[in-house]
């Protein structure tokens, strides 16, 4: 079992790309209004990520299985802790004029079950949860170059900039599969100060927040791909 603070058992290069240009407030507002007016066919969702509206289809079976297992086991773990936090998905997470729909979200249970007019936890018009009540997000990477870059790079920056404490990336398409746990966000730099990346088949532990001590292993990811 490998904790975040320990040296990774396998040395693997980080995936990075040059910084993108940060959109200005006027573009943010235009995108926000366009996003709210969108009507998408069933099986698609739209997010606002770094100055663009991105539309994504529902994931493949492997994607659904991993996100389901993560939600199920995280829920069991938080229940045992009698935590004030709970697990949800298919939820709009709002930060200013930015919108994300993570595959898995750990947020205050009080916020998840709040009424649409609860201004403490729910963003305007009941459109989604305010990012301030979110403790962890997870993304299961989808195939395709742009989908991979979105979860590995663009959302990594966006979640760090929003101050989300823990971001977990489960990536079937990185070698035989990897899990990356990111913690200690630095919002002014849009980066996470702590990063631990391991191959499928190696356990990794959530280091902070209500899910601290939760282990991600083969029960969630399955065995290494192609093994």
PDB file of C-alpha atoms in Angstrom:
ATOM      1  CA  UNK A   1       0.000   0.000   0.000  1.00  0.00           C
ATOM      2  CA  UNK A   2       1.449   3.320  -1.053  1.00  0.00           C
ATOM      3  CA  UNK A   3       0.617   6.660   0.561  1.00  0.00           C
ATOM      4  CA  UNK A   4       0.821   9.991  -1.208  1.00  0.00           C
ATOM      5  CA  UNK A   5       3.744  11.228   0.844  1.00  0.00           C
ATOM      6  CA  UNK A   6       5.850   8.197  -0.086  1.00  0.00           C
ATOM      7  CA  UNK A   7       7.982   7.811  -3.164  1.00  0.00           C
ATOM      8  CA  UNK A   8       6.067   6.324  -6.067  1.00  0.00           C
ATOM      9  CA  UNK A   9       6.960   2.642  -6.604  1.00  0.00           C
ATOM     10  CA  UNK A  10       7.258   3.130 -10.347  1.00  0.00           C
ATOM     11  CA  UNK A  11       8.904   6.150 -11.968  1.00  0.00           C
ATOM     12  CA  UNK A  12       6.591   7.512 -14.613  1.00  0.00           C
ATOM     13  CA  UNK A  13       6.884  10.842 -16.513  1.00  0.00           C
ATOM     14  CA  UNK A  14       4.317  13.561 -15.832  1.00  0.00           C
ATOM     15  CA  UNK A  15       1.940  14.574 -18.646  1.00  0.00           C
ATOM     16  CA  UNK A  16       2.145  18.333 -19.255  1.00  0.00           C
ATOM     17  CA  UNK A  17       1.390  20.883 -21.932  1.00  0.00           C
ATOM     18  CA  UNK A  18       2.110  24.630 -22.200  1.00  0.00           C
ATOM     19  CA  UNK A  19      -0.190  26.986 -20.258  1.00  0.00           C
ATOM     20  CA  UNK A  20      -3.326  28.113 -22.094  1.00  0.00           C
ATOM     21  CA  UNK A  21      -4.468  31.724 -22.252  1.00  0.00           C
ATOM     22  CA  UNK A  22      -6.845  32.590 -19.394  1.00  0.00           C
ATOM     23  CA  UNK A  23     -10.219  33.855 -20.672  1.00  0.00           C
ATOM     24  CA  UNK A  24     -11.405  37.309 -19.599  1.00  0.00           C
ATOM     25  CA  UNK A  25     -14.595  38.136 -17.707  1.00  0.00           C
ATOM     26  CA  UNK A  26     -16.512  39.246 -20.822  1.00  0.00           C
ATOM     27  CA  UNK A  27     -15.913  35.918 -22.566  1.00  0.00           C
ATOM     28  CA  UNK A  28     -16.810  34.101 -19.349  1.00  0.00           C
ATOM     29  CA  UNK A  29     -20.210  35.802 -19.294  1.00  0.00           C
ATOM     30  CA  UNK A  30     -20.890  35.094 -22.990  1.00  0.00           C
ATOM     31  CA  UNK A  31     -20.018  31.426 -22.528  1.00  0.00           C
ATOM     32  CA  UNK A  32     -22.103  31.245 -19.350  1.00  0.00           C
ATOM     33  CA  UNK A  33     -25.225  32.551 -21.088  1.00  0.00           C
ATOM     34  CA  UNK A  34     -24.661  30.284 -24.102  1.00  0.00           C
ATOM     35  CA  UNK A  35     -24.161  27.254 -21.828  1.00  0.00           C
ATOM     36  CA  UNK A  36     -27.378  27.958 -19.909  1.00  0.00           C
ATOM     37  CA  UNK A  37     -29.315  28.167 -23.192  1.00  0.00           C
ATOM     38  CA  UNK A  38     -28.021  24.854 -24.575  1.00  0.00           C
ATOM     39  CA  UNK A  39     -30.347  21.907 -25.161  1.00  0.00           C
ATOM     40  CA  UNK A  40     -28.338  18.736 -25.663  1.00  0.00           C
ATOM     41  CA  UNK A  41     -29.551  15.306 -26.804  1.00  0.00           C
ATOM     42  CA  UNK A  42     -29.691  12.543 -24.200  1.00  0.00           C
ATOM     43  CA  UNK A  43     -26.285  11.040 -23.462  1.00  0.00           C
ATOM     44  CA  UNK A  44     -24.309  14.292 -23.805  1.00  0.00           C
ATOM     45  CA  UNK A  45     -23.264  16.980 -21.348  1.00  0.00           C
ATOM     46  CA  UNK A  46     -21.543  20.350 -21.688  1.00  0.00           C
ATOM     47  CA  UNK A  47     -18.934  22.032 -19.509  1.00  0.00           C
ATOM     48  CA  UNK A  48     -17.120  25.385 -19.544  1.00  0.00           C
ATOM     49  CA  UNK A  49     -13.375  24.703 -19.349  1.00  0.00           C
ATOM     50  CA  UNK A  50     -10.701  27.367 -19.840  1.00  0.00           C
ATOM     51  CA  UNK A  51     -12.657  29.610 -22.179  1.00  0.00           C
ATOM     52  CA  UNK A  52     -14.504  26.963 -24.201  1.00  0.00           C
ATOM     53  CA  UNK A  53     -17.770  25.063 -24.039  1.00  0.00           C
ATOM     54  CA  UNK A  54     -16.913  21.373 -24.350  1.00  0.00           C
ATOM     55  CA  UNK A  55     -19.569  18.771 -25.172  1.00  0.00           C
ATOM     56  CA  UNK A  56     -18.883  15.152 -24.229  1.00  0.00           C
ATOM     57  CA  UNK A  57     -20.779  11.884 -24.807  1.00  0.00           C
ATOM     58  CA  UNK A  58     -21.549   9.268 -22.174  1.00  0.00           C
ATOM     59  CA  UNK A  59     -18.519   7.055 -21.474  1.00  0.00           C
ATOM     60  CA  UNK A  60     -17.850   3.461 -22.489  1.00  0.00           C
ATOM     61  CA  UNK A  61     -18.588   0.457 -20.260  1.00  0.00           C
ATOM     62  CA  UNK A  62     -15.118   0.542 -18.664  1.00  0.00           C
ATOM     63  CA  UNK A  63     -15.641   4.224 -17.864  1.00  0.00           C
ATOM     64  CA  UNK A  64     -19.029   3.513 -16.253  1.00  0.00           C
ATOM     65  CA  UNK A  65     -17.744   0.511 -14.312  1.00  0.00           C
ATOM     66  CA  UNK A  66     -14.785   2.381 -12.805  1.00  0.00           C
ATOM     67  CA  UNK A  67     -16.833   5.434 -11.831  1.00  0.00           C
ATOM     68  CA  UNK A  68     -19.568   3.200 -10.362  1.00  0.00           C
ATOM     69  CA  UNK A  69     -17.083   1.209  -8.275  1.00  0.00           C
ATOM     70  CA  UNK A  70     -15.411   4.391  -7.050  1.00  0.00           C
ATOM     71  CA  UNK A  71     -18.765   5.920  -6.041  1.00  0.00           C
ATOM     72  CA  UNK A  72     -19.945   2.720  -4.368  1.00  0.00           C
ATOM     73  CA  UNK A  73     -16.803   2.122  -2.313  1.00  0.00           C
ATOM     74  CA  UNK A  74     -16.378   5.804  -1.435  1.00  0.00           C
ATOM     75  CA  UNK A  75     -19.971   5.882  -0.191  1.00  0.00           C
ATOM     76  CA  UNK A  76     -19.350   2.835   2.016  1.00  0.00           C
ATOM     77  CA  UNK A  77     -16.163   4.425   3.355  1.00  0.00           C
ATOM     78  CA  UNK A  78     -17.779   7.764   4.195  1.00  0.00           C
ATOM     79  CA  UNK A  79     -20.758   6.024   5.809  1.00  0.00           C
ATOM     80  CA  UNK A  80     -18.404   4.132   8.127  1.00  0.00           C
ATOM     81  CA  UNK A  81     -16.773   7.425   9.075  1.00  0.00           C
ATOM     82  CA  UNK A  82     -20.187   8.985   9.851  1.00  0.00           C
ATOM     83  CA  UNK A  83     -18.971  11.782   7.592  1.00  0.00           C
ATOM     84  CA  UNK A  84     -20.835  14.992   6.852  1.00  0.00           C
ATOM     85  CA  UNK A  85     -19.828  14.401   3.212  1.00  0.00           C
ATOM     86  CA  UNK A  86     -21.454  12.186   0.574  1.00  0.00           C
ATOM     87  CA  UNK A  87     -20.817  11.018  -2.987  1.00  0.00           C
ATOM     88  CA  UNK A  88     -22.693  12.183  -6.056  1.00  0.00           C
ATOM     89  CA  UNK A  89     -22.271  12.406  -9.830  1.00  0.00           C
ATOM     90  CA  UNK A  90     -23.882  14.006 -12.901  1.00  0.00           C
ATOM     91  CA  UNK A  91     -23.855  17.260 -10.945  1.00  0.00           C
ATOM     92  CA  UNK A  92     -22.897  20.705 -12.234  1.00  0.00           C
ATOM     93  CA  UNK A  93     -20.061  22.169 -10.160  1.00  0.00           C
ATOM     94  CA  UNK A  94     -20.022  25.957 -10.469  1.00  0.00           C
ATOM     95  CA  UNK A  95     -17.028  28.263  -9.962  1.00  0.00           C
ATOM     96  CA  UNK A  96     -17.781  31.816 -11.035  1.00  0.00           C
ATOM     97  CA  UNK A  97     -18.801  31.440 -14.676  1.00  0.00           C
ATOM     98  CA  UNK A  98     -17.148  28.035 -15.085  1.00  0.00           C
ATOM     99  CA  UNK A  99     -19.009  24.727 -15.069  1.00  0.00           C
ATOM    100  CA  UNK A 100     -17.729  21.170 -14.664  1.00  0.00           C
ATOM    101  CA  UNK A 101     -19.467  17.805 -14.415  1.00  0.00           C
ATOM    102  CA  UNK A 102     -16.959  15.430 -12.766  1.00  0.00           C
ATOM    103  CA  UNK A 103     -17.525  11.689 -12.942  1.00  0.00           C
ATOM    104  CA  UNK A 104     -17.429  11.494  -9.130  1.00  0.00           C
ATOM    105  CA  UNK A 105     -17.897  14.259  -6.556  1.00  0.00           C
ATOM    106  CA  UNK A 106     -17.470  14.213  -2.774  1.00  0.00           C
ATOM    107  CA  UNK A 107     -19.350  17.189  -1.330  1.00  0.00           C
ATOM    108  CA  UNK A 108     -21.139  18.213   1.830  1.00  0.00           C
ATOM    109  CA  UNK A 109     -24.239  16.030   2.101  1.00  0.00           C
ATOM    110  CA  UNK A 110     -26.161  19.079   3.290  1.00  0.00           C
ATOM    111  CA  UNK A 111     -25.332  20.740  -0.032  1.00  0.00           C
ATOM    112  CA  UNK A 112     -26.228  17.704  -2.158  1.00  0.00           C
ATOM    113  CA  UNK A 113     -29.722  17.479  -0.648  1.00  0.00           C
ATOM    114  CA  UNK A 114     -30.250  21.254  -0.353  1.00  0.00           C
ATOM    115  CA  UNK A 115     -33.223  22.860  -2.057  1.00  0.00           C
ATOM    116  CA  UNK A 116     -32.651  24.819  -5.269  1.00  0.00           C
ATOM    117  CA  UNK A 117     -33.107  28.153  -3.483  1.00  0.00           C
ATOM    118  CA  UNK A 118     -30.413  27.457  -0.872  1.00  0.00           C
ATOM    119  CA  UNK A 119     -27.953  30.240  -1.724  1.00  0.00           C
ATOM    120  CA  UNK A 120     -25.263  28.955   0.650  1.00  0.00           C
ATOM    121  CA  UNK A 121     -24.584  25.774  -1.304  1.00  0.00           C
ATOM    122  CA  UNK A 122     -26.469  26.030  -4.582  1.00  0.00           C
ATOM    123  CA  UNK A 123     -25.403  28.330  -7.436  1.00  0.00           C
ATOM    124  CA  UNK A 124     -27.802  30.812  -9.027  1.00  0.00           C
ATOM    125  CA  UNK A 125     -31.090  29.496 -10.412  1.00  0.00           C
ATOM    126  CA  UNK A 126     -30.392  26.145  -8.742  1.00  0.00           C
ATOM    127  CA  UNK A 127     -28.108  25.332 -11.640  1.00  0.00           C
ATOM    128  CA  UNK A 128     -25.515  23.367  -9.642  1.00  0.00           C
ATOM    129  CA  UNK A 129     -23.397  23.067  -6.506  1.00  0.00           C
ATOM    130  CA  UNK A 130     -21.057  25.868  -5.483  1.00  0.00           C
ATOM    131  CA  UNK A 131     -17.467  24.627  -5.657  1.00  0.00           C
ATOM    132  CA  UNK A 132     -16.878  25.700  -2.046  1.00  0.00           C
ATOM    133  CA  UNK A 133     -18.740  22.647  -0.728  1.00  0.00           C
ATOM    134  CA  UNK A 134     -16.696  20.178  -2.830  1.00  0.00           C
ATOM    135  CA  UNK A 135     -13.891  18.188  -1.171  1.00  0.00           C
ATOM    136  CA  UNK A 136     -12.896  15.788  -3.975  1.00  0.00           C
ATOM    137  CA  UNK A 137     -13.506  15.272  -7.670  1.00  0.00           C
ATOM    138  CA  UNK A 138     -12.547  12.326  -9.857  1.00  0.00           C
ATOM    139  CA  UNK A 139     -12.423  11.891 -13.616  1.00  0.00           C
ATOM    140  CA  UNK A 140     -12.252   8.633 -15.565  1.00  0.00           C
ATOM    141  CA  UNK A 141     -10.344   9.449 -18.753  1.00  0.00           C
ATOM    142  CA  UNK A 142     -12.133   8.840 -22.056  1.00  0.00           C
ATOM    143  CA  UNK A 143     -10.421   7.822 -25.334  1.00  0.00           C
ATOM    144  CA  UNK A 144      -9.440  10.406 -27.909  1.00  0.00           C
ATOM    145  CA  UNK A 145      -6.645  12.969 -27.812  1.00  0.00           C
ATOM    146  CA  UNK A 146      -8.806  15.915 -26.789  1.00  0.00           C
ATOM    147  CA  UNK A 147     -10.656  13.936 -24.091  1.00  0.00           C
ATOM    148  CA  UNK A 148      -7.360  12.791 -22.610  1.00  0.00           C
ATOM    149  CA  UNK A 149      -5.943  16.327 -22.617  1.00  0.00           C
ATOM    150  CA  UNK A 150      -9.132  17.669 -21.030  1.00  0.00           C
ATOM    151  CA  UNK A 151      -8.939  15.415 -17.965  1.00  0.00           C
ATOM    152  CA  UNK A 152      -5.154  15.243 -17.660  1.00  0.00           C
ATOM    153  CA  UNK A 153      -4.350  18.911 -18.309  1.00  0.00           C
ATOM    154  CA  UNK A 154      -7.199  21.406 -18.660  1.00  0.00           C
ATOM    155  CA  UNK A 155      -9.331  20.127 -15.807  1.00  0.00           C
ATOM    156  CA  UNK A 156      -6.252  19.645 -13.661  1.00  0.00           C
ATOM    157  CA  UNK A 157      -5.519  23.368 -13.962  1.00  0.00           C
ATOM    158  CA  UNK A 158      -9.164  24.352 -13.580  1.00  0.00           C
ATOM    159  CA  UNK A 159      -9.754  22.295 -10.432  1.00  0.00           C
ATOM    160  CA  UNK A 160      -6.533  23.564  -8.851  1.00  0.00           C
ATOM    161  CA  UNK A 161      -7.452  27.172  -9.669  1.00  0.00           C
ATOM    162  CA  UNK A 162     -10.854  26.612  -8.036  1.00  0.00           C
ATOM    163  CA  UNK A 163      -9.172  25.281  -4.899  1.00  0.00           C
ATOM    164  CA  UNK A 164     -10.737  21.800  -4.982  1.00  0.00           C
ATOM    165  CA  UNK A 165      -8.684  19.957  -2.328  1.00  0.00           C
ATOM    166  CA  UNK A 166      -8.258  16.569  -4.075  1.00  0.00           C
ATOM    167  CA  UNK A 167      -8.421  15.583  -7.743  1.00  0.00           C
ATOM    168  CA  UNK A 168      -8.218  11.911  -8.771  1.00  0.00           C
ATOM    169  CA  UNK A 169      -7.556  10.875 -12.390  1.00  0.00           C
ATOM    170  CA  UNK A 170      -8.217   7.241 -13.387  1.00  0.00           C
ATOM    171  CA  UNK A 171      -6.629   6.732 -16.793  1.00  0.00           C
ATOM    172  CA  UNK A 172      -7.114   3.548 -18.845  1.00  0.00           C
ATOM    173  CA  UNK A 173      -5.089   5.073 -21.693  1.00  0.00           C
ATOM    174  CA  UNK A 174      -1.808   5.820 -19.908  1.00  0.00           C
ATOM    175  CA  UNK A 175       0.337   2.726 -20.466  1.00  0.00           C
ATOM    176  CA  UNK A 176      -1.442  -0.209 -18.778  1.00  0.00           C
ATOM    177  CA  UNK A 177      -3.499   2.275 -16.772  1.00  0.00           C
ATOM    178  CA  UNK A 178      -2.614   4.770 -14.039  1.00  0.00           C
ATOM    179  CA  UNK A 179      -4.201   6.478 -11.054  1.00  0.00           C
ATOM    180  CA  UNK A 180      -3.073  10.028 -10.231  1.00  0.00           C
ATOM    181  CA  UNK A 181      -3.973  11.621  -6.900  1.00  0.00           C
ATOM    182  CA  UNK A 182      -3.459  15.393  -6.735  1.00  0.00           C
ATOM    183  CA  UNK A 183      -3.710  17.398  -3.495  1.00  0.00           C
ATOM    184  CA  UNK A 184      -2.808  20.738  -1.887  1.00  0.00           C
ATOM    185  CA  UNK A 185      -4.037  23.084  -4.645  1.00  0.00           C
ATOM    186  CA  UNK A 186      -2.314  26.427  -5.255  1.00  0.00           C
ATOM    187  CA  UNK A 187      -5.143  28.467  -6.829  1.00  0.00           C
ATOM    188  CA  UNK A 188      -2.973  31.450  -7.766  1.00  0.00           C
ATOM    189  CA  UNK A 189      -0.728  29.146  -9.823  1.00  0.00           C
ATOM    190  CA  UNK A 190      -3.478  26.744 -10.967  1.00  0.00           C
ATOM    191  CA  UNK A 191      -1.403  23.731  -9.903  1.00  0.00           C
ATOM    192  CA  UNK A 192      -1.471  21.020  -7.252  1.00  0.00           C
ATOM    193  CA  UNK A 193       1.556  20.991  -4.955  1.00  0.00           C
ATOM    194  CA  UNK A 194       1.275  17.241  -4.296  1.00  0.00           C
ATOM    195  CA  UNK A 195       1.041  14.601  -6.985  1.00  0.00           C
ATOM    196  CA  UNK A 196       1.290  10.834  -6.787  1.00  0.00           C
ATOM    197  CA  UNK A 197       0.859   8.664  -9.875  1.00  0.00           C
ATOM    198  CA  UNK A 198       0.889   4.868  -9.823  1.00  0.00           C
ATOM    199  CA  UNK A 199       0.115   2.101 -12.325  1.00  0.00           C
ATOM    200  CA  UNK A 200      -3.011  -0.023 -12.100  1.00  0.00           C
ATOM    201  CA  UNK A 201      -2.306  -2.859  -9.700  1.00  0.00           C
ATOM    202  CA  UNK A 202      -0.665  -0.560  -7.137  1.00  0.00           C
ATOM    203  CA  UNK A 203      -2.746   0.893  -4.307  1.00  0.00           C
ATOM    204  CA  UNK A 204      -2.816   4.614  -3.609  1.00  0.00           C
ATOM    205  CA  UNK A 205      -4.369   6.407  -0.614  1.00  0.00           C
ATOM    206  CA  UNK A 206      -6.353   9.649  -0.551  1.00  0.00           C
ATOM    207  CA  UNK A 207      -4.190  11.969   1.620  1.00  0.00           C
ATOM    208  CA  UNK A 208      -6.582  14.711   2.755  1.00  0.00           C
ATOM    209  CA  UNK A 209     -10.192  15.632   3.423  1.00  0.00           C
ATOM    210  CA  UNK A 210     -13.221  13.518   4.359  1.00  0.00           C
ATOM    211  CA  UNK A 211     -11.984  10.609   2.193  1.00  0.00           C
ATOM    212  CA  UNK A 212      -8.530  10.611   3.840  1.00  0.00           C
ATOM    213  CA  UNK A 213      -7.280   7.032   4.127  1.00  0.00           C
ATOM    214  CA  UNK A 214      -9.504   5.695   1.337  1.00  0.00           C
ATOM    215  CA  UNK A 215      -7.606   3.247  -0.882  1.00  0.00           C
ATOM    216  CA  UNK A 216      -7.879   3.103  -4.660  1.00  0.00           C
ATOM    217  CA  UNK A 217      -6.789  -0.261  -6.034  1.00  0.00           C
ATOM    218  CA  UNK A 218      -7.850  -3.060  -8.375  1.00  0.00           C
ATOM    219  CA  UNK A 219     -11.304  -3.319  -6.781  1.00  0.00           C
ATOM    220  CA  UNK A 220     -11.967   0.016  -8.517  1.00  0.00           C
ATOM    221  CA  UNK A 221      -9.709   0.053 -11.594  1.00  0.00           C
ATOM    222  CA  UNK A 222      -9.522  -3.645 -12.394  1.00  0.00           C
ATOM    223  CA  UNK A 223      -6.163  -5.200 -13.351  1.00  0.00           C
ATOM    224  CA  UNK A 224      -3.554  -3.506 -15.552  1.00  0.00           C
ATOM    225  CA  UNK A 225      -4.778  -3.176 -19.120  1.00  0.00           C
ATOM    226  CA  UNK A 226      -3.377  -5.777 -21.463  1.00  0.00           C
ATOM    227  CA  UNK A 227      -2.055  -7.827 -18.544  1.00  0.00           C
TER     228      UNK A 227
END
